[in-house]
Coordinates of C-alpha atoms in Angstrom, one line a residue:
M1 CA 40.4 -1.3 -25.9
S2 CA 37.0 0.0 -25.4
E3 CA 35.9 1.6 -22.1
I4 CA 32.6 1.9 -20.2
E5 CA 31.4 4.5 -17.8
G6 CA 30.2 3.8 -14.3
N7 CA 26.6 5.1 -15.2
A8 CA 26.4 2.4 -18.0
V9 CA 27.7 -0.2 -15.8
L10 CA 25.1 0.5 -13.1
A11 CA 22.2 0.6 -15.7
N12 CA 23.3 -2.6 -17.4
A13 CA 23.6 -4.3 -14.0
L14 CA 20.1 -3.3 -13.0
K15 CA 18.8 -4.5 -16.4
E16 CA 20.5 -7.8 -16.0
Q17 CA 19.0 -8.3 -12.6
G18 CA 15.5 -7.9 -14.2
I19 CA 14.7 -4.4 -13.2
E20 CA 11.9 -2.9 -15.4
F21 CA 11.0 0.4 -13.7
V22 CA 12.9 3.3 -12.2
F23 CA 11.1 6.3 -10.7
G24 CA 12.9 9.4 -9.7
I25 CA 14.1 12.9 -10.1
V26 CA 17.3 13.6 -11.7
G27 CA 20.0 16.3 -11.1
I28 CA 23.6 16.4 -10.1
P29 CA 25.2 13.9 -10.3
V30 CA 22.6 11.4 -11.7
I31 CA 21.3 13.1 -14.9
E32 CA 23.5 10.9 -17.1
L33 CA 22.4 7.8 -15.2
G34 CA 18.8 8.6 -16.0
M35 CA 19.7 8.5 -19.7
A36 CA 21.8 5.4 -19.3
L37 CA 18.9 3.6 -17.7
Q38 CA 16.7 4.3 -20.8
T39 CA 19.6 3.3 -23.1
A40 CA 19.7 -0.1 -21.2
G41 CA 16.0 -0.6 -21.9
I42 CA 14.6 0.3 -18.4
H43 CA 11.4 2.4 -18.0
Y44 CA 12.3 5.6 -16.5
V45 CA 9.5 7.6 -14.9
G46 CA 10.4 11.2 -13.9
M47 CA 8.3 12.3 -10.9
R48 CA 7.8 15.7 -9.3
N49 CA 8.7 14.8 -5.7
E50 CA 11.2 12.2 -4.2
Q51 CA 8.7 10.9 -1.8
A52 CA 6.1 10.3 -4.5
A53 CA 8.8 8.5 -6.6
C54 CA 9.6 6.3 -3.7
Y55 CA 6.0 5.4 -3.1
A56 CA 5.6 4.6 -6.8
A57 CA 8.7 2.4 -6.8
Q58 CA 7.6 0.3 -3.8
A59 CA 4.1 -0.1 -5.2
I60 CA 5.4 -1.5 -8.5
G61 CA 7.4 -3.9 -6.3
Y62 CA 4.3 -5.1 -4.5
L63 CA 2.2 -5.4 -7.6
T64 CA 4.8 -7.3 -9.8
G65 CA 6.9 -9.1 -7.0
K66 CA 10.0 -7.6 -8.7
P67 CA 11.7 -4.7 -6.7
G68 CA 11.1 -1.2 -8.0
V69 CA 13.9 1.3 -8.1
C70 CA 13.9 4.9 -6.8
L71 CA 16.6 7.3 -8.2
V72 CA 17.3 10.4 -6.3
V73 CA 20.0 13.1 -6.2
S74 CA 22.5 13.6 -3.3
G75 CA 21.7 15.2 0.0
P76 CA 18.2 16.7 0.1
G77 CA 17.1 14.3 -2.6
L78 CA 17.8 11.3 -0.6
I79 CA 16.4 12.8 2.7
H80 CA 13.2 13.6 0.9
A81 CA 13.0 9.9 0.0
F82 CA 13.3 8.6 3.6
G83 CA 9.6 9.0 4.1
G84 CA 9.0 6.5 1.3
M85 CA 11.8 4.2 2.4
A86 CA 10.4 4.0 5.9
N87 CA 7.0 3.3 4.5
A88 CA 8.4 0.4 2.2
Q89 CA 10.3 -1.1 5.1
V90 CA 7.4 -1.1 7.5
N91 CA 5.0 -2.3 4.7
C92 CA 7.5 -5.0 3.8
W93 CA 7.7 -4.1 0.1
P94 CA 10.7 -4.6 -2.0
L95 CA 12.5 -1.4 -3.0
L96 CA 15.9 -0.4 -4.1
V97 CA 16.9 3.3 -3.7
I98 CA 19.9 4.7 -5.6
G99 CA 21.4 8.0 -4.5
G100 CA 23.8 10.1 -6.0
S101 CA 26.3 11.7 -3.6
A102 CA 29.2 14.2 -3.5
P103 CA 32.4 13.3 -5.3
Q104 CA 34.7 11.4 -2.8
D105 CA 37.4 13.9 -3.1
H106 CA 34.9 16.6 -1.9
E107 CA 34.0 14.6 1.2
G108 CA 34.9 16.3 4.5
I109 CA 35.4 19.7 3.0
G110 CA 31.8 20.7 2.4
G111 CA 31.0 19.2 -0.9
F112 CA 27.8 20.0 -2.8
Q113 CA 24.9 18.6 -1.1
E114 CA 27.3 16.5 1.2
T115 CA 25.6 15.1 4.2
I116 CA 27.1 14.4 7.7
P117 CA 27.0 11.6 8.5
P118 CA 27.5 10.1 5.1
Q119 CA 24.4 9.0 3.2
V120 CA 25.1 5.3 3.6
E121 CA 24.8 5.8 7.4
L122 CA 21.8 8.1 7.1
A123 CA 19.9 5.5 5.0
R124 CA 20.8 2.5 7.3
P125 CA 18.0 2.9 9.7
Y126 CA 15.4 2.8 6.9
C127 CA 16.6 -0.3 5.1
K128 CA 18.0 -3.9 5.3
Y129 CA 21.1 -3.2 3.4
S130 CA 23.0 0.1 2.8
A131 CA 26.4 0.2 0.9
R132 CA 28.6 2.2 -1.5
P133 CA 30.4 0.0 -4.2
P134 CA 34.1 0.9 -3.8
S135 CA 34.9 0.7 -7.4
V136 CA 33.1 0.5 -10.8
N137 CA 33.9 -3.1 -11.4
L138 CA 32.1 -4.1 -8.1
I139 CA 28.9 -2.3 -9.0
P140 CA 27.2 -5.4 -10.4
M141 CA 28.0 -7.5 -7.2
H142 CA 26.4 -4.8 -5.0
V143 CA 23.4 -4.5 -7.3
E144 CA 22.8 -8.2 -7.1
K145 CA 23.2 -8.3 -3.3
A146 CA 21.0 -5.2 -2.8
L147 CA 18.2 -6.6 -5.0
R148 CA 18.4 -10.0 -3.3
M149 CA 18.1 -8.5 0.1
T150 CA 14.9 -6.6 -0.9
T151 CA 13.2 -10.0 -1.8
Y152 CA 14.7 -12.6 0.5
G153 CA 13.2 -13.3 3.8
R154 CA 10.9 -10.4 5.0
P155 CA 10.9 -8.0 1.8
G156 CA 12.2 -4.5 2.5
V157 CA 14.4 -1.8 1.2
A158 CA 18.0 -1.5 0.1
Y159 CA 20.1 1.6 -0.6
L160 CA 23.3 1.9 -2.9
D161 CA 25.3 5.2 -2.8
F162 CA 27.1 6.5 -5.8
P163 CA 29.5 9.4 -5.6
G164 CA 29.6 11.4 -8.9
N165 CA 33.2 10.6 -9.5
L166 CA 32.3 6.9 -9.3
L167 CA 29.4 7.2 -11.9
Q168 CA 31.7 9.1 -14.2
A169 CA 34.7 6.9 -14.0
R170 CA 35.6 4.8 -17.0
I171 CA 37.2 1.4 -16.9
P172 CA 37.9 -1.3 -19.7
E173 CA 34.7 -3.1 -20.7
E174 CA 36.5 -6.5 -20.0
A175 CA 37.1 -5.3 -16.5
V176 CA 33.4 -5.6 -15.6
P177 CA 32.8 -9.2 -14.2
Q178 CA 29.8 -11.2 -15.2
Q179 CA 27.3 -11.3 -12.2
Y180 CA 24.9 -14.0 -11.6
V181 CA 21.2 -13.5 -11.1
S182 CA 19.9 -15.0 -7.9
P183 CA 17.1 -17.5 -8.1
E184 CA 13.6 -16.7 -6.7
P185 CA 13.5 -16.4 -2.9
P186 CA 13.8 -19.8 -1.3
M187 CA 10.4 -21.3 -0.2
I188 CA 10.1 -21.9 3.6
F189 CA 8.1 -24.9 4.4
P190 CA 6.4 -25.5 7.8
N191 CA 7.1 -27.9 10.5
P192 CA 4.5 -30.7 10.0
Q193 CA 4.2 -31.0 13.8
L194 CA 3.0 -27.5 14.0
I195 CA 0.5 -27.9 11.1
E196 CA -1.0 -30.9 13.1
E197 CA -1.2 -28.6 16.2
A198 CA -2.9 -25.9 14.3
T199 CA -5.3 -28.5 12.8
K200 CA -6.3 -29.7 16.2
L201 CA -7.1 -26.1 17.5
L202 CA -9.2 -25.3 14.5
V203 CA -11.1 -28.6 14.6
G204 CA -11.9 -27.9 18.3
A205 CA -12.7 -24.2 18.0
Q206 CA -16.3 -23.1 19.0
K207 CA -15.7 -19.6 17.4
P208 CA -13.0 -19.8 14.8
L209 CA -11.8 -16.9 12.7
V210 CA -9.4 -16.6 9.7
I211 CA -7.6 -13.1 9.3
V212 CA -6.0 -12.6 5.9
G213 CA -3.1 -10.0 5.8
K214 CA -1.2 -8.1 3.3
G215 CA 1.7 -10.7 3.4
A216 CA -0.8 -13.3 2.0
A217 CA -1.4 -11.0 -0.9
Y218 CA 2.2 -10.4 -1.5
S219 CA 3.1 -14.1 -1.4
R220 CA 0.4 -14.9 -4.1
A221 CA -1.4 -17.4 -1.8
E222 CA -4.9 -16.5 -2.9
N223 CA -5.7 -19.8 -4.5
E224 CA -4.6 -21.8 -1.5
I225 CA -6.5 -19.5 0.9
V226 CA -9.7 -19.5 -1.3
E227 CA -9.5 -23.2 -1.1
L228 CA -9.2 -23.3 2.6
V229 CA -12.0 -21.0 3.3
E230 CA -14.3 -22.7 0.9
A231 CA -13.7 -26.2 2.0
S232 CA -13.6 -25.5 5.7
N233 CA -16.5 -22.9 5.7
L234 CA -14.5 -20.8 8.2
P235 CA -15.5 -17.1 8.6
F236 CA -12.8 -14.7 7.5
L237 CA -11.8 -11.1 7.8
A238 CA -9.1 -9.3 5.8
T239 CA -6.8 -6.4 6.7
P240 CA -7.0 -3.3 4.4
M241 CA -4.5 -4.6 1.9
G242 CA -5.4 -8.2 2.4
K243 CA -8.7 -7.5 0.9
G244 CA -9.4 -9.4 -2.4
V245 CA -7.2 -12.4 -1.5
V246 CA -10.8 -13.9 -0.9
S247 CA -13.5 -11.8 -2.6
D248 CA -15.1 -9.2 -0.3
R249 CA -18.4 -10.6 -1.8
S250 CA -17.7 -14.1 -0.4
P251 CA -20.5 -15.3 1.9
K252 CA -17.6 -16.4 4.2
C253 CA -16.5 -12.6 4.6
V254 CA -17.7 -11.2 7.9
A255 CA -16.3 -7.8 7.5
P256 CA -19.5 -6.1 8.5
A257 CA -19.3 -7.9 11.9
R258 CA -15.6 -7.2 12.4
S259 CA -15.8 -5.9 16.0
L260 CA -17.9 -8.9 17.0
A261 CA -15.6 -11.5 15.2
L262 CA -12.5 -10.1 16.7
Q263 CA -13.9 -9.6 20.2
E264 CA -15.4 -13.1 20.6
A265 CA -13.3 -15.5 18.4
D266 CA -11.6 -18.3 20.4
V267 CA -9.2 -19.4 17.7
I268 CA -7.8 -17.1 15.1
L269 CA -5.7 -18.2 12.1
L270 CA -3.5 -15.3 11.4
L271 CA -2.2 -15.4 7.7
G272 CA 0.5 -13.0 6.8
A273 CA -0.8 -10.3 9.2
R274 CA 0.8 -8.7 12.2
L275 CA -0.7 -8.1 15.5
N276 CA 0.1 -4.3 15.4
W277 CA -2.3 -1.3 15.7
I278 CA -4.3 -2.4 12.7
L279 CA -5.4 -5.5 14.6
H280 CA -5.4 -3.7 18.0
F281 CA -2.2 -5.8 19.1
G282 CA -4.3 -9.0 19.6
R283 CA -5.2 -7.8 23.2
P284 CA -8.3 -7.1 25.2
P285 CA -10.7 -5.3 25.2
R286 CA -10.7 -5.8 21.3
F287 CA -9.8 -9.6 21.6
S288 CA -10.9 -12.2 24.0
P289 CA -8.3 -12.5 26.7
D290 CA -8.3 -16.4 26.2
V291 CA -8.0 -16.2 22.4
K292 CA -5.6 -18.7 20.8
V293 CA -3.8 -17.5 17.8
I294 CA -2.3 -19.7 15.1
Q295 CA 0.3 -17.4 13.5
I296 CA 1.8 -18.1 10.1
D297 CA 4.5 -15.7 9.0
I298 CA 7.6 -15.8 6.9
N299 CA 9.5 -14.0 9.6
A300 CA 10.5 -15.7 12.7
E301 CA 11.0 -12.4 14.7
E302 CA 7.3 -11.8 14.2
M303 CA 6.2 -14.8 16.3
N304 CA 4.7 -14.0 19.6
N305 CA 4.8 -10.4 19.1
S306 CA 2.5 -8.5 21.4
I307 CA 0.9 -11.8 22.7
K308 CA 2.2 -15.3 22.8
S309 CA 0.8 -17.5 19.8
A310 CA -0.7 -20.8 20.6
V311 CA 0.9 -22.1 17.5
G312 CA 3.7 -20.1 15.7
I313 CA 4.5 -21.5 12.3
Q314 CA 7.5 -19.9 10.3
S315 CA 6.7 -20.5 6.7
D316 CA 5.7 -19.2 3.5
I317 CA 1.9 -18.8 3.3
K318 CA 1.3 -21.1 0.3
P319 CA 2.8 -24.3 1.5
A320 CA 1.5 -23.8 5.1
V321 CA -2.1 -23.1 4.0
S322 CA -2.0 -26.0 1.5
Q323 CA -0.9 -28.5 4.2
L324 CA -3.4 -27.2 6.7
C325 CA -6.2 -27.4 4.1
A326 CA -5.2 -31.1 3.4
K327 CA -5.1 -31.9 7.1
L328 CA -8.7 -30.4 7.6
K329 CA -9.9 -32.2 4.6
S330 CA -8.5 -35.5 5.9
R331 CA -10.8 -35.2 8.9
N332 CA -13.7 -34.2 6.8
F333 CA -13.8 -30.9 8.8
V334 CA -16.6 -28.3 7.7
F335 CA -17.6 -25.6 10.1
S336 CA -21.3 -25.9 9.9
D337 CA -23.6 -22.9 8.9
T338 CA -26.0 -24.2 11.6
N339 CA -23.3 -23.5 14.3
Q340 CA -24.3 -20.6 16.7
W341 CA -21.1 -18.7 15.8
W342 CA -22.1 -18.5 12.3
K343 CA -25.6 -17.6 13.1
K344 CA -24.4 -14.8 15.5
L345 CA -22.1 -13.4 12.9
K346 CA -24.5 -13.4 10.1
A347 CA -27.2 -11.7 12.2
K348 CA -24.5 -9.1 13.1
C349 CA -23.6 -8.6 9.5
E350 CA -27.3 -8.1 8.4
G351 CA -27.8 -5.5 11.2
N352 CA -24.8 -3.5 10.3
K353 CA -25.5 -3.6 6.6
K354 CA -28.9 -2.2 7.2
G355 CA -27.5 0.8 9.1
V356 CA -25.0 1.6 6.4
E357 CA -27.7 1.1 3.8
A358 CA -29.8 3.8 5.4
M359 CA -26.8 6.3 5.3
S360 CA -25.8 5.1 1.7
K361 CA -29.2 6.1 0.4
D362 CA -29.4 9.5 1.8
T363 CA -28.7 11.6 -1.3
T364 CA -29.6 15.0 0.3
T365 CA -26.8 17.6 -0.2
P366 CA -24.3 18.2 1.1
L367 CA -23.5 14.5 0.6
N368 CA -22.0 12.1 3.0
Y369 CA -19.2 9.6 2.6
Y370 CA -21.4 6.5 2.6
T371 CA -23.8 7.7 -0.2
V372 CA -20.7 8.7 -2.3
F373 CA -19.0 5.4 -2.1
H374 CA -22.2 3.5 -2.6
H375 CA -23.2 5.2 -5.8
V376 CA -19.5 5.1 -7.0
Q377 CA -19.3 1.3 -6.3
E378 CA -22.5 0.8 -8.4
I379 CA -20.5 1.8 -11.6
L380 CA -16.9 0.8 -10.9
P381 CA -15.5 -2.1 -12.9
K382 CA -15.1 -5.1 -10.6
N383 CA -11.6 -5.7 -11.5
C384 CA -10.2 -2.1 -11.1
I385 CA -7.3 -1.4 -8.8
I386 CA -8.5 0.9 -6.0
V387 CA -5.9 3.4 -4.4
S388 CA -7.2 5.1 -1.4
E389 CA -5.8 7.4 1.3
G390 CA -7.2 10.0 3.7
A391 CA -8.7 9.7 7.2
N392 CA -12.5 9.0 6.9
T393 CA -12.2 8.6 3.1
M394 CA -9.8 5.6 3.5
D395 CA -11.6 4.1 6.5
I396 CA -14.9 4.2 5.2
G397 CA -14.0 3.6 1.6
R398 CA -12.3 0.3 2.5
T399 CA -15.7 -1.0 3.8
M400 CA -17.7 0.3 0.9
L401 CA -15.5 -0.2 -2.2
L402 CA -15.2 -3.9 -2.7
N403 CA -12.3 -6.0 -4.0
D404 CA -12.7 -9.2 -5.8
L405 CA -9.1 -9.8 -6.6
P406 CA -5.8 -9.7 -4.6
R407 CA -3.3 -6.8 -4.8
H408 CA -6.2 -4.6 -6.1
R409 CA -6.2 -2.2 -3.1
L410 CA -3.2 0.1 -2.1
D411 CA -3.7 2.4 0.7
A412 CA -1.8 4.1 3.6
G413 CA -0.7 0.7 5.0
T414 CA 1.0 -0.3 8.1
F415 CA 2.8 3.0 8.5
G416 CA -0.3 5.0 8.1
T417 CA 1.4 7.3 5.5
M418 CA -0.5 10.1 3.8
G419 CA 0.7 11.3 0.5
V420 CA 1.1 7.7 -0.9
G421 CA -1.9 7.9 -3.2
L422 CA -0.8 9.5 -6.5
G423 CA 2.5 7.7 -6.4
F424 CA 0.7 4.4 -5.9
A425 CA -1.7 5.2 -8.6
I426 CA 1.1 6.0 -11.1
A427 CA 2.6 2.7 -10.4
A428 CA -0.7 1.0 -10.7
A429 CA -1.3 2.6 -14.0
L430 CA 2.1 1.5 -15.3
Y431 CA 1.5 -1.9 -14.2
C432 CA -1.9 -2.1 -15.9
R433 CA -0.4 -0.7 -19.2
H434 CA 2.4 -3.4 -19.2
Y435 CA 0.7 -6.5 -17.7
E436 CA -3.1 -6.0 -17.7
P437 CA -4.2 -3.3 -20.1
S438 CA -7.8 -3.9 -19.6
K439 CA -7.9 -2.7 -15.9
K440 CA -8.6 0.7 -14.7
V441 CA -7.0 2.6 -11.7
V442 CA -9.3 4.5 -9.4
C443 CA -7.6 6.8 -6.9
V444 CA -9.8 7.8 -4.1
E445 CA -8.5 10.7 -2.1
G446 CA -9.3 12.9 0.9
D447 CA -8.8 16.5 0.1
S448 CA -6.0 16.8 2.7
A449 CA -4.2 13.6 1.4
F450 CA -4.5 14.8 -2.3
G451 CA -2.6 18.0 -1.3
F452 CA 0.5 16.1 -0.4
S453 CA 1.3 15.0 -3.9
G454 CA -1.1 16.7 -6.1
M455 CA 1.4 17.9 -8.7
E456 CA 1.9 14.3 -9.6
I457 CA -1.1 14.8 -12.0
E458 CA 1.5 16.5 -14.4
T459 CA 3.4 13.1 -14.3
M460 CA 0.2 11.3 -15.3
I461 CA -0.4 13.8 -18.0
R462 CA 3.2 13.5 -19.4
Y463 CA 3.0 9.7 -19.6
K464 CA -0.7 9.5 -20.5
L465 CA -1.6 7.5 -17.5
P466 CA -5.5 7.1 -17.3
V467 CA -6.0 7.4 -13.5
V468 CA -9.6 8.2 -12.2
I469 CA -8.9 10.6 -9.3
I470 CA -12.0 11.0 -7.0
I471 CA -11.4 13.6 -4.3
V472 CA -13.9 13.3 -1.5
N473 CA -13.8 16.9 -0.3
N474 CA -14.9 17.7 3.3
S475 CA -12.8 20.8 3.4
G476 CA -10.6 19.6 6.2
I477 CA -8.4 17.1 7.9
Y478 CA -10.9 14.6 9.5
S479 CA -13.5 17.5 9.3
G480 CA -13.9 21.1 8.2
V481 CA -16.4 23.9 9.0
E482 CA -19.4 25.2 7.1
K483 CA -18.8 27.9 4.5
E484 CA -20.3 30.8 6.6
V485 CA -18.3 29.8 9.6
F486 CA -15.1 29.4 7.5
E487 CA -15.6 32.9 6.0
E488 CA -16.2 34.4 9.3
I489 CA -13.1 33.1 11.0
Q490 CA -10.9 33.6 7.9
N491 CA -11.7 37.2 8.0
S492 CA -10.5 37.6 11.6
D493 CA -7.5 39.8 12.2
E494 CA -5.8 36.7 13.8
S495 CA -7.0 34.0 11.6
T496 CA -4.1 31.8 12.6
K497 CA -5.8 31.8 16.1
T498 CA -9.3 31.3 14.8
I499 CA -9.0 28.8 12.0
P500 CA -9.1 25.2 13.6
P501 CA -6.0 23.1 12.8
T502 CA -8.1 20.6 11.0
T503 CA -9.8 23.1 8.7
L504 CA -8.9 23.6 5.0
N505 CA -10.2 26.2 2.5
F506 CA -13.8 25.6 1.9
A507 CA -14.7 23.5 -1.2
T508 CA -11.4 24.0 -3.1
Q509 CA -11.9 23.4 -6.8
Y510 CA -9.1 20.9 -7.1
E511 CA -10.4 19.8 -10.5
S512 CA -9.3 23.1 -11.9
M513 CA -5.8 21.8 -11.8
L514 CA -6.5 20.2 -15.1
N515 CA -7.1 23.5 -16.7
M516 CA -3.2 23.8 -16.7
F517 CA -3.2 21.1 -19.3
N518 CA -6.2 22.4 -21.3
R519 CA -8.4 19.7 -19.8
K520 CA -11.5 19.9 -17.6
G521 CA -12.3 18.2 -14.4
H522 CA -15.5 17.6 -12.7
F523 CA -17.1 19.5 -9.8
C524 CA -19.8 17.5 -8.2
Q525 CA -22.3 18.1 -5.5
T526 CA -25.0 15.6 -6.2
I527 CA -25.1 11.9 -6.9
P528 CA -26.2 12.2 -10.6
E529 CA -23.2 14.5 -11.1
V530 CA -20.9 12.1 -9.4
Q531 CA -22.0 9.1 -11.5
K532 CA -22.0 10.9 -14.6
A533 CA -18.4 12.1 -13.9
V534 CA -17.2 8.7 -13.1
K535 CA -18.7 7.1 -16.1
E536 CA -17.1 9.7 -18.5
S537 CA -13.8 9.5 -16.7
L538 CA -13.6 5.7 -17.1
Q539 CA -13.7 6.3 -20.9
V540 CA -10.6 8.5 -20.7
T541 CA -7.5 6.8 -21.9
D542 CA -4.8 9.4 -22.4
G543 CA -4.4 10.9 -19.0
P544 CA -5.9 11.5 -15.5
S545 CA -9.3 12.7 -14.6
I546 CA -10.1 14.6 -11.5
I547 CA -13.6 14.3 -9.9
N548 CA -14.1 16.8 -6.9
V549 CA -17.0 15.6 -4.8
I550 CA -18.1 18.1 -2.3
I551 CA -19.5 16.6 1.0
S552 CA -20.6 18.0 4.3
P553 CA -17.6 19.3 6.3
T554 CA -19.0 17.6 9.3
A555 CA -19.7 14.1 7.6
D556 CA -18.6 11.3 9.8
R557 CA -18.4 7.6 9.9
K558 CA -21.1 5.6 11.7
P559 CA -20.4 5.1 15.5
Q560 CA -17.6 2.6 16.2
T561 CA -17.6 0.3 19.3
F562 CA -13.8 0.5 19.1
S563 CA -11.5 3.0 17.4
W564 CA -8.5 1.8 15.2
L565 CA -6.2 2.9 18.1
T566 CA -8.0 1.1 20.9
E567 CA -5.7 1.0 23.9
S568 CA -3.6 -2.1 23.9
K569 CA -2.7 -2.3 27.5
L570 CA -4.6 -4.4 30.0

């Protein structure tokens, strides 16, 4: 009678449930599990930090619609992953985390890397489902349930805990039961009466606005939303990772007039977006106090959050938008270009574009954010996946680096997490390799953000992932100081009291990290140098490139009427 080990049972169960990618760091007690995953035909990507592994696993889940898996060791390994788990849970991305843990017979007596409380309890606040299979033959059942929980309803995180003795235990092969694979998450259809109410509100609106969120991108509703926007001629805005569901280049996009559009809209159609800090909670002064919101979301608990929705529709985005579009067409509704709202929005867009254009064409050194992004945008492939993080780097970059396709922008997201960039870029590069090999991945980092996960370039080298990393280096967090000032305060006897908390080393040569791998990076101070470096880097196919762009330490964004964190209270 042949036997099978717990490691193989777990690896086979993951494979049978359709898992393709596992990201992680092995150690006691999951070294053999990493090998078993590869034996089962699963792609295992060894990372340099558990947080980065967790970021990569959740990004592959967002890009493919299938959960990614993060594998970590017991104790500190799992705790390091909590940042990534929290990010995926808040972002609503499917992720399964598998953690090794101390052997059961060592629990309570100070086992190696034993946590108190137990890991299952520690993980629970950061996920939808947290469990430890009680026996080897029940592993497949828990794997199925955990993966189902990551995708059904609002997507999120599941955690499974595996003591070393459970992974190493052996049972007869015939004792492992066959486990079903759950079908795709069930489609939730809207209440027809609510669709009718939403239609009436839109038809009667004087200043309508569509807001497209990340949920719309995840739900693959781009065709339905494009049809709605094109047929109705409604102006739209996108949240950062809702960009590309409808092309940023669409004439219906009023992103340059974002403040005006939000502040004066009288009816807003909210598609897979939440009225949280990114949308200023839906409240004055950022929004009209009388605005009527039509909210379409898969999660009923999200309805009426922060403000009461005029119409709250629990539904998948696809069927709701399809039915709403059909209703509007049946009424021959088209929001006319001659309407005063459209005229006002277009005038504001043109005015703001001229202000940005002036900054974009200022090529004097040290450079500013706008001119760097403008001249990079000129030569980037239209269909590349853009990963971005940082403070001003991300905020300004999302307005300058355009997206024509959905799920082609990955950034700090709802949780505002820094350090996600290189993990996301690794996931994006693997996605392109296996699904769309013609695509490029461009990772645009602030210098502070790059520092969180910079050693993941070794991961990219090891797996030959051609990521173009552009570091927009202002020598600080938000801002730095000029070289002469930095050297003066650095030489102080009490530099810990004189160097501002936002200041980093001046013009650090991050591109030199490639020297460790007998490769050369690019140090750029002028626009010709930047464009030459980007063109050369786009031709590299066997690993990452690093383009370190030095900009003014005091470079800033254009004045904003409202900050991202505009006070929400009346």
